């Protein structure tokens, strides 16, 4: 049985949490394969709004197993808070949530290093969520990291101390003013580790292999978006993991020939948090309206998101890199009321018209070229059948499908599970 993927195709925040939640009924296992608590996956159902950071979005479904894969980085302090917030739902966490022994741990000093590095960068800062993601992946590739499996060894505290001491020396090297009380941070960290250690640790690649052999249906849930991929995103304004399809293979131990459907999620417009180039960004009332109506504030940091029209050049690139087989368009409802909808179909790149994503998409090199389409005024949020969608929106969807050469299977018209139209 193949493993299906679900990926964000823009700069994150496309609505992956909602879609995983909607799709979970078709799967036995939901597995996260990269990123960490920099992600914020928002789910809404039965009048409740819930944000998950590290725990897979299948956790609310009785029959789904949830796996945190080896490619994920885990902050025990945030993880404990996530678990505490789940208390009200009566979920048997020990039997429904398994963690890979090969996943890496985010230490308090990783978070401090993130802050020191960003402060030292000044104006060139990435706009990191400051959750310690970059420094933790640096220790992973530098072969110094601490893994979940280390917690099962008697020597883990010594390993922790050695690494934390090294981090403290590195923080000093940055020579910036970072205030912290490590003793206090460590008390919270060690306390949270007790909760983490009470969970089930597994060799997740073996577990997933056996599950596949047994015919279980598996969905790999991506975090962030393709344009934040460490290799293919807008480097250096990216996160530190492979957010694209290949990341699911390395982040779960799934062989490339075992990948089935690749479900790609995009918003009907574009948003970005943090720094970095964004060709279709709007600085006018249209951008403000998208932000206000779309409630575009980071689920993890609360920061306002930058907003702009849909960038088909970037979206095509993401479809291509990931081998997307079906698309899901989110937040179509937010565009209701715009008289004209614009879509960027090409770039003017240093005076030349191009339709591929070039190495450098900084504003001084790239000006978007737009196709203008008619808007629609109808409120979509109460609609639940494809036939109810306004003609102008259907024209927009048809145009995107033709350009992207992939069918749009789901149109989401609101944050709730029920506000989902299947086509
Ligand atoms: P980091 O991964 O926290 O270091 O952040 C690096 C960049 O990725 C920053 O621009 C963040 O705003 C962005 N980023 C990280 N995680 C997310 C996410 O889940 N949604 C949107 N942007 C994110």
Coordinates of C-alpha atoms and ligand atoms in Angstrom, one line a residue:
X1 CA 0.0 0.0 0.0
X2 CA 1.5 3.4 -1.1
X3 CA 2.1 6.3 1.3
X4 CA 0.2 9.4 0.3
X5 CA 1.6 12.9 1.0
X6 CA 0.0 16.1 1.9
X7 CA 2.1 19.2 1.4
X8 CA 1.9 23.0 1.6
X9 CA 2.9 24.5 -1.8
X10 CA 3.5 28.1 -0.8
X11 CA 5.2 29.7 2.2
X12 CA 3.3 27.7 4.8
X13 CA 0.0 28.4 6.5
X14 CA -2.0 27.0 3.6
X15 CA -4.4 25.1 5.9
X16 CA -2.8 21.6 6.1
X17 CA -4.2 20.9 9.6
X18 CA -7.7 21.3 8.4
X19 CA -7.3 19.1 5.4
X20 CA -5.5 16.3 7.2
X21 CA -8.3 16.4 9.7
X22 CA -10.8 16.2 6.9
X23 CA -8.9 13.3 5.1
X24 CA -8.1 11.3 8.2
X25 CA -11.2 9.2 8.0
X26 CA -9.6 7.6 4.8
X27 CA -6.3 6.7 6.6
X28 CA -5.1 4.4 9.4
X29 CA -1.9 6.3 10.1
X30 CA -1.0 10.0 10.0
X31 CA 2.8 10.7 10.1
X32 CA 4.7 14.0 10.5
X33 CA 8.0 13.9 8.7
X34 CA 9.8 17.2 9.2
X35 CA 9.8 20.5 11.0
X36 CA 8.9 21.0 14.6
X37 CA 7.0 23.5 16.7
X38 CA 7.6 26.3 14.3
X39 CA 4.5 24.8 12.6
X40 CA 1.0 25.7 13.8
X41 CA -1.7 23.4 12.3
X42 CA -5.2 24.8 13.1
X43 CA -8.2 22.6 13.2
X44 CA -11.8 23.6 13.8
X45 CA -14.7 21.3 14.6
X46 CA -17.8 21.2 16.8
X47 CA -17.2 24.9 17.7
X48 CA -13.7 24.2 19.0
X49 CA -10.6 25.7 17.5
X50 CA -7.4 23.8 18.2
X51 CA -3.8 24.5 17.2
X52 CA -1.2 21.6 17.0
X53 CA 2.5 22.2 16.6
X54 CA 4.3 18.9 16.6
X55 CA 1.5 16.3 17.1
X56 CA 0.0 15.0 13.8
X57 CA -3.4 16.4 12.9
X58 CA -5.0 12.9 13.0
X59 CA -5.0 12.9 16.8
X60 CA -8.7 13.8 17.1
X61 CA -9.9 10.7 15.1
X62 CA -10.5 7.6 17.2
X63 CA -9.2 5.1 14.6
X64 CA -6.0 6.9 13.4
X65 CA -2.5 6.2 14.7
X66 CA -0.2 9.2 14.8
X67 CA 3.5 9.0 14.2
X68 CA 6.1 11.7 14.8
X69 CA 8.8 10.7 12.3
X70 CA 12.6 10.8 12.5
X71 CA 12.7 14.0 10.4
X72 CA 10.9 16.0 13.1
X73 CA 12.6 18.0 15.8
X74 CA 10.8 18.0 19.2
X75 CA 10.8 20.5 21.9
X76 CA 9.7 18.6 25.1
X77 CA 8.4 21.8 26.7
X78 CA 6.1 22.7 23.8
X79 CA 5.2 19.0 23.4
X80 CA 4.0 18.8 27.0
X81 CA 1.9 21.9 26.6
X82 CA 0.3 20.4 23.5
X83 CA -0.4 17.2 25.4
X84 CA -1.9 19.2 28.3
X85 CA -4.2 21.0 25.9
X86 CA -5.4 17.6 24.6
X87 CA -6.4 16.5 28.1
X88 CA -10.0 17.8 27.6
X89 CA -10.5 15.4 24.6
X90 CA -10.1 12.1 26.4
X91 CA -7.5 10.7 23.9
X92 CA -5.5 7.7 24.8
X93 CA -2.1 9.3 23.9
X94 CA 0.1 6.4 24.8
X95 CA -1.6 4.1 22.3
X96 CA -2.4 6.7 19.6
X97 CA 0.8 8.7 19.4
X98 CA 4.2 7.1 18.7
X99 CA 7.5 8.9 18.4
X100 CA 10.5 7.9 16.4
X101 CA 13.6 7.2 18.4
X102 CA 15.6 8.9 15.6
X103 CA 13.7 12.3 16.0
X104 CA 16.0 15.0 17.4
X105 CA 15.4 17.0 20.6
X106 CA 15.3 20.8 20.7
X107 CA 17.2 21.9 23.9
X108 CA 16.6 25.2 25.7
X109 CA 20.0 26.3 24.4
X110 CA 18.9 25.7 20.8
X111 CA 16.2 28.3 21.3
X112 CA 18.7 30.7 22.8
X113 CA 21.1 30.1 19.9
X114 CA 18.3 30.9 17.5
X115 CA 17.7 34.2 19.2
X116 CA 21.4 35.0 19.3
X117 CA 21.8 34.2 15.6
X118 CA 18.8 36.3 14.6
X119 CA 19.9 39.2 16.8
X120 CA 23.4 39.1 15.3
X121 CA 21.9 39.2 11.8
X122 CA 20.2 42.5 12.4
X123 CA 18.3 43.7 9.3
X124 CA 19.2 40.5 7.5
X125 CA 17.3 38.3 10.0
X126 CA 15.3 35.4 8.6
X127 CA 12.3 36.2 10.7
X128 CA 12.6 32.8 12.4
X129 CA 9.8 31.6 14.8
X130 CA 12.7 31.4 17.3
X131 CA 11.8 27.8 18.3
X132 CA 15.3 26.6 17.9
X133 CA 14.7 24.8 14.6
X134 CA 17.8 25.9 12.7
X135 CA 20.3 25.2 15.5
X136 CA 18.7 21.8 16.2
X137 CA 19.0 20.7 12.5
X138 CA 22.6 22.1 12.5
X139 CA 23.4 19.8 15.4
X140 CA 21.7 17.0 13.5
X141 CA 23.8 17.4 10.3
X142 CA 26.8 18.3 12.4
X143 CA 26.4 14.9 14.1
X144 CA 26.2 16.4 17.6
X145 CA 22.4 16.2 18.2
X146 CA 20.5 14.5 20.9
X147 CA 17.8 12.0 19.8
X148 CA 14.7 10.7 21.4
X149 CA 16.4 7.3 21.6
X150 CA 19.2 8.8 23.7
X151 CA 16.6 9.3 26.5
X152 CA 16.5 5.5 26.9
X153 CA 20.3 5.5 27.8
X154 CA 21.8 6.0 31.2
X155 CA 24.2 8.5 29.8
X156 CA 21.7 11.0 28.3
X157 CA 22.2 13.6 31.0
X158 CA 26.0 13.8 30.3
X159 CA 25.3 14.1 26.6
X160 CA 22.8 16.9 27.4
X161 CA 25.4 18.7 29.6
X162 CA 28.2 18.5 27.0
X163 CA 25.9 19.9 24.3
X164 CA 24.4 22.6 26.4
X165 CA 27.8 23.7 27.5
X166 CA 28.9 23.9 23.9
X167 CA 25.8 26.0 23.1
X168 CA 26.6 28.4 25.9
X169 CA 30.0 29.0 24.5
X170 CA 28.6 29.6 21.1
X171 CA 26.0 32.1 22.4
X172 CA 29.0 34.0 23.9
X173 CA 30.6 34.0 20.4
X174 CA 27.7 35.8 18.9
X175 CA 28.4 38.7 21.3
X176 CA 24.8 39.9 21.5
X177 CA 22.7 40.8 24.5
X178 CA 20.6 37.7 25.2
X179 CA 19.1 37.6 28.7
X180 CA 18.3 34.1 30.0
X181 CA 18.2 32.0 33.2
X182 CA 19.4 28.6 32.1
X183 CA 18.6 27.0 35.4
X184 CA 15.0 28.0 35.1
X185 CA 14.8 26.8 31.5
X186 CA 16.4 23.5 32.4
X187 CA 13.9 22.9 35.3
X188 CA 11.1 23.3 32.8
X189 CA 12.9 21.1 30.2
X190 CA 13.7 18.2 32.6
X191 CA 10.2 18.3 34.0
X192 CA 8.7 18.1 30.4
X193 CA 11.1 15.3 29.6
X194 CA 9.3 13.2 32.2
X195 CA 6.1 13.6 30.3
X196 CA 7.8 12.8 27.0
X197 CA 9.5 9.7 28.4
X198 CA 6.2 8.3 29.5
X199 CA 5.1 8.1 25.8
X200 CA 5.8 5.3 23.3
X201 CA 9.1 5.5 21.4
X202 CA 9.4 3.3 18.3
X203 CA 11.7 2.5 15.3
X204 CA 9.2 4.3 13.1
X205 CA 10.7 3.3 9.8
X206 CA 10.2 -0.4 10.7
X207 CA 6.7 0.3 12.1
X208 CA 5.7 2.1 8.9
X209 CA 7.2 -0.6 6.7
X210 CA 5.2 -3.3 8.5
X211 CA 2.1 -1.2 8.4
X212 CA 2.5 -0.8 4.6
X213 CA 2.9 -4.5 4.2
X214 CA -0.2 -5.1 6.3
X215 CA -2.1 -2.9 3.9
X216 CA -2.6 0.1 6.2
X217 CA -3.3 3.5 4.6
X218 CA -0.7 6.1 5.5
X219 CA -0.8 9.8 5.1
X220 CA 2.4 11.8 5.5
X221 CA 1.6 15.3 6.8
X222 CA 4.0 18.1 5.8
X223 CA 4.7 21.2 7.7
X224 CA 5.6 24.7 6.4
X225 CA 5.5 25.0 2.6
X226 CA 7.6 24.2 -0.5
X227 CA 8.9 27.8 -0.8
X228 CA 10.4 27.4 2.7
X229 CA 12.3 24.2 1.7
X230 CA 16.0 24.3 2.7
X231 CA 17.1 23.4 -0.9
X232 CA 14.3 24.7 -3.1
X233 CA 12.8 27.6 -1.1
X234 CA 13.8 31.2 -1.1
X235 CA 17.1 30.6 0.5
X236 CA 18.3 31.9 3.0
X237 CA 14.8 32.9 4.0
X238 CA 13.7 29.3 4.5
X239 CA 13.3 26.8 7.3
X240 CA 15.9 24.1 8.0
X241 CA 14.3 21.0 6.6
X242 CA 13.1 19.6 3.3
X243 CA 9.4 20.5 3.2
X244 CA 9.0 19.0 -0.3
X245 CA 7.9 15.5 -1.2
X246 CA 11.5 14.0 -1.0
X247 CA 11.5 15.1 2.7
X248 CA 8.8 12.5 3.4
X249 CA 11.2 9.7 2.3
X250 CA 14.1 10.8 4.5
X251 CA 11.8 12.0 7.3
X252 CA 10.0 8.7 7.6
X253 CA 12.2 6.1 5.9
X254 CA 9.7 5.5 3.2
X255 CA 11.2 4.4 -0.2
X256 CA 10.5 6.8 -3.1
X257 CA 8.8 4.0 -5.1
X258 CA 6.3 3.7 -2.2
X259 CA 4.9 7.2 -2.6
X260 CA 1.3 7.3 -3.9
X261 CA -0.9 10.4 -4.2
X262 CA 0.8 13.8 -3.6
X263 CA -1.8 16.2 -2.4
X264 CA -0.8 19.8 -2.7
X265 CA -2.5 22.6 -0.7
X266 CA -2.5 26.3 -1.7
X267 CA -4.4 29.3 -0.7
X268 CA -6.5 31.2 -3.4
X269 CA -4.0 34.0 -2.7
X270 CA -0.6 34.1 -1.2
X271 CA 0.8 34.8 2.3
X272 CA 4.2 34.8 4.0
X273 CA 5.4 35.4 7.5
X274 CA 9.0 36.4 8.3
X275 CA 11.4 38.0 5.9
X276 CA 12.3 37.2 2.3
X277 CA 11.2 37.9 -1.2
X278 CA 7.5 37.8 -2.1
X279 CA 6.9 39.0 -5.7
X280 CA 3.1 39.4 -5.5
X281 CA 3.1 41.0 -2.1
X282 CA 0.5 43.8 -1.8
X283 CA 1.0 47.0 0.2
X284 CA -2.5 48.4 -0.5
X285 CA -6.0 48.0 0.7
X286 CA -6.5 44.7 -1.2
X287 CA -3.6 43.2 0.8
X288 CA -5.1 44.6 4.0
X289 CA -8.5 43.2 3.2
X290 CA -7.0 39.7 2.6
X291 CA -5.2 39.9 5.9
X292 CA -8.3 41.1 7.8
X293 CA -10.9 38.8 6.2
X294 CA -8.5 35.8 6.1
X295 CA -7.5 36.4 9.7
X296 CA -3.9 36.2 8.6
X297 CA -1.9 36.0 11.8
X298 CA 0.7 33.3 12.5
X299 CA -0.7 30.3 14.5
X300 CA 2.6 29.9 16.3
X301 CA 3.9 33.5 16.7
X302 CA 0.7 35.7 16.2
X303 CA 2.7 37.8 13.7
X304 CA 0.6 39.4 10.9
X305 CA 1.2 37.6 7.6
X306 CA 2.2 39.5 4.5
X307 CA -0.5 39.1 1.8
X308 CA -0.6 39.2 -2.0
X309 CA -2.2 37.7 -5.1
X310 CA -1.7 34.1 -6.2
X311 CA 1.7 33.5 -7.8
X312 CA 1.3 30.8 -10.4
X313 CA 5.0 30.9 -11.4
X314 CA 5.9 29.9 -7.8
X315 CA 3.0 27.5 -7.5
X316 CA 3.9 25.7 -10.8
X317 CA 7.4 25.3 -9.5
X318 CA 6.1 23.7 -6.3
X319 CA 3.8 21.4 -8.3
X320 CA 6.7 20.3 -10.4
X321 CA 9.2 19.8 -7.5
X322 CA 6.7 17.7 -5.5
X323 CA 5.1 15.8 -8.4
X324 CA 1.7 16.9 -7.1
X325 CA -1.2 14.7 -8.3
X326 CA -4.1 16.6 -6.9
X327 CA -4.7 20.1 -5.5
X328 CA -6.7 21.6 -2.7
X329 CA -7.6 25.3 -2.8
X330 CA -8.0 26.9 0.5
X331 CA -9.7 30.2 1.6
X332 CA -11.6 30.9 -1.6
X333 CA -14.2 32.5 0.7
X334 CA -11.6 35.3 1.6
X335 CA -11.6 36.6 -2.0
X336 CA -15.4 37.1 -2.0
X337 CA -16.2 40.8 -2.6
X338 CA -13.1 41.6 -4.7
X339 CA -14.3 43.2 -7.9
X340 CA -11.2 41.9 -9.8
X341 CA -9.0 39.0 -8.9
X342 CA -5.4 39.0 -10.2
X343 CA -3.2 36.0 -10.8
X344 CA 0.5 36.3 -11.5
X345 CA 1.2 34.1 -14.6
X346 CA 4.8 35.3 -15.5
X347 CA 7.6 37.5 -14.2
X348 CA 9.3 40.4 -15.9
X349 CA 12.9 39.3 -15.0
X350 CA 15.5 41.9 -15.7
X351 CA 13.4 43.1 -18.7
X352 CA 12.6 39.6 -20.0
X353 CA 9.3 37.7 -19.6
X354 CA 9.8 34.4 -18.0
X355 CA 7.4 31.8 -16.6
X356 CA 9.8 29.8 -14.4
X357 CA 11.1 30.6 -10.9
X358 CA 14.6 32.1 -11.3
X359 CA 17.5 31.8 -8.8
X360 CA 16.8 35.3 -7.4
X361 CA 13.3 36.6 -7.0
X362 CA 14.2 39.8 -5.0
X363 CA 11.9 42.7 -5.9
X364 CA 14.8 44.5 -7.8
X365 CA 14.9 41.6 -10.3
X366 CA 11.3 40.5 -10.6
X367 CA 8.0 42.3 -11.4
X368 CA 4.9 40.1 -11.6
X369 CA 2.9 40.0 -14.8
X370 CA -0.8 39.6 -13.9
X371 CA -3.9 38.2 -15.6
X372 CA -7.0 39.9 -14.4
X373 CA -10.2 38.0 -13.8
X374 CA -13.7 38.9 -12.7
X375 CA -14.4 38.6 -8.9
X376 CA -17.5 37.2 -7.2
X377 CA -19.6 38.8 -4.4
X378 CA -21.4 35.7 -3.0
X379 CA -20.6 34.5 0.6
X380 CA -19.2 31.0 0.1
X381 CA -19.0 30.0 3.7
X382 CA -22.4 28.3 3.8
X383 CA -22.0 26.4 0.6
X384 CA -21.3 22.7 0.6
X385 CA -21.8 21.5 -3.0
X386 CA -19.6 22.2 -6.1
X387 CA -22.8 23.2 -8.0
X388 CA -23.4 26.1 -5.6
X389 CA -20.1 27.8 -6.3
X390 CA -20.4 31.1 -8.3
X391 CA -19.6 31.1 -12.0
X392 CA -16.7 33.6 -11.6
X393 CA -15.1 31.3 -9.0
X394 CA -15.5 28.3 -11.3
X395 CA -13.8 30.3 -14.0
X396 CA -10.9 31.1 -11.6
X397 CA -10.6 27.4 -10.7
X398 CA -10.8 26.2 -14.3
X399 CA -8.0 28.7 -15.2
X400 CA -5.8 27.5 -12.4
X401 CA -6.3 23.8 -13.3
X402 CA -5.4 24.5 -16.9
X403 CA -2.3 26.4 -16.0
X404 CA -1.2 23.9 -13.3
X405 CA -2.3 20.8 -15.3
X406 CA -3.5 19.2 -12.0
X407 CA -7.1 18.8 -10.9
X408 CA -8.4 20.9 -7.9
X409 CA -10.2 18.3 -5.9
X410 CA -11.2 20.3 -2.8
X411 CA -12.3 23.9 -2.4
X412 CA -12.3 25.0 1.2
X413 CA -14.7 27.8 2.0
X414 CA -14.1 28.2 5.8
X415 CA -12.0 26.9 8.7
X416 CA -14.5 24.3 9.9
X417 CA -14.3 20.6 8.9
X418 CA -17.8 21.0 7.3
X419 CA -16.9 23.9 5.1
X420 CA -15.2 21.7 2.5
X421 CA -16.4 21.2 -1.0
X422 CA -15.3 18.0 -2.9
X423 CA -15.1 18.3 -6.7
Ligands
LIG1 P1 12.2 28.8 11.5 O1 11.9 27.6 10.8 O2 11.4 29.0 12.7 O3 13.6 29.1 11.7 O4 11.7 30.0 10.5 C1 12.3 30.2 9.3 C2 11.3 30.9 8.3 O5 10.2 30.0 8.0 C3 10.7 32.2 8.9 O6 10.4 33.1 7.8 C4 9.4 31.7 9.4 O7 8.4 32.7 9.5 C5 9.0 30.6 8.4 N1 8.2 29.5 9.0 C6 8.6 28.5 9.8 N2 7.6 27.7 10.1 C7 6.5 28.2 9.5 C8 5.1 27.8 9.4 O8 4.7 26.8 10.0 N3 4.3 28.6 8.7 C9 4.8 29.7 8.0 N4 6.0 30.1 8.1 C10 6.9 29.4 8.8

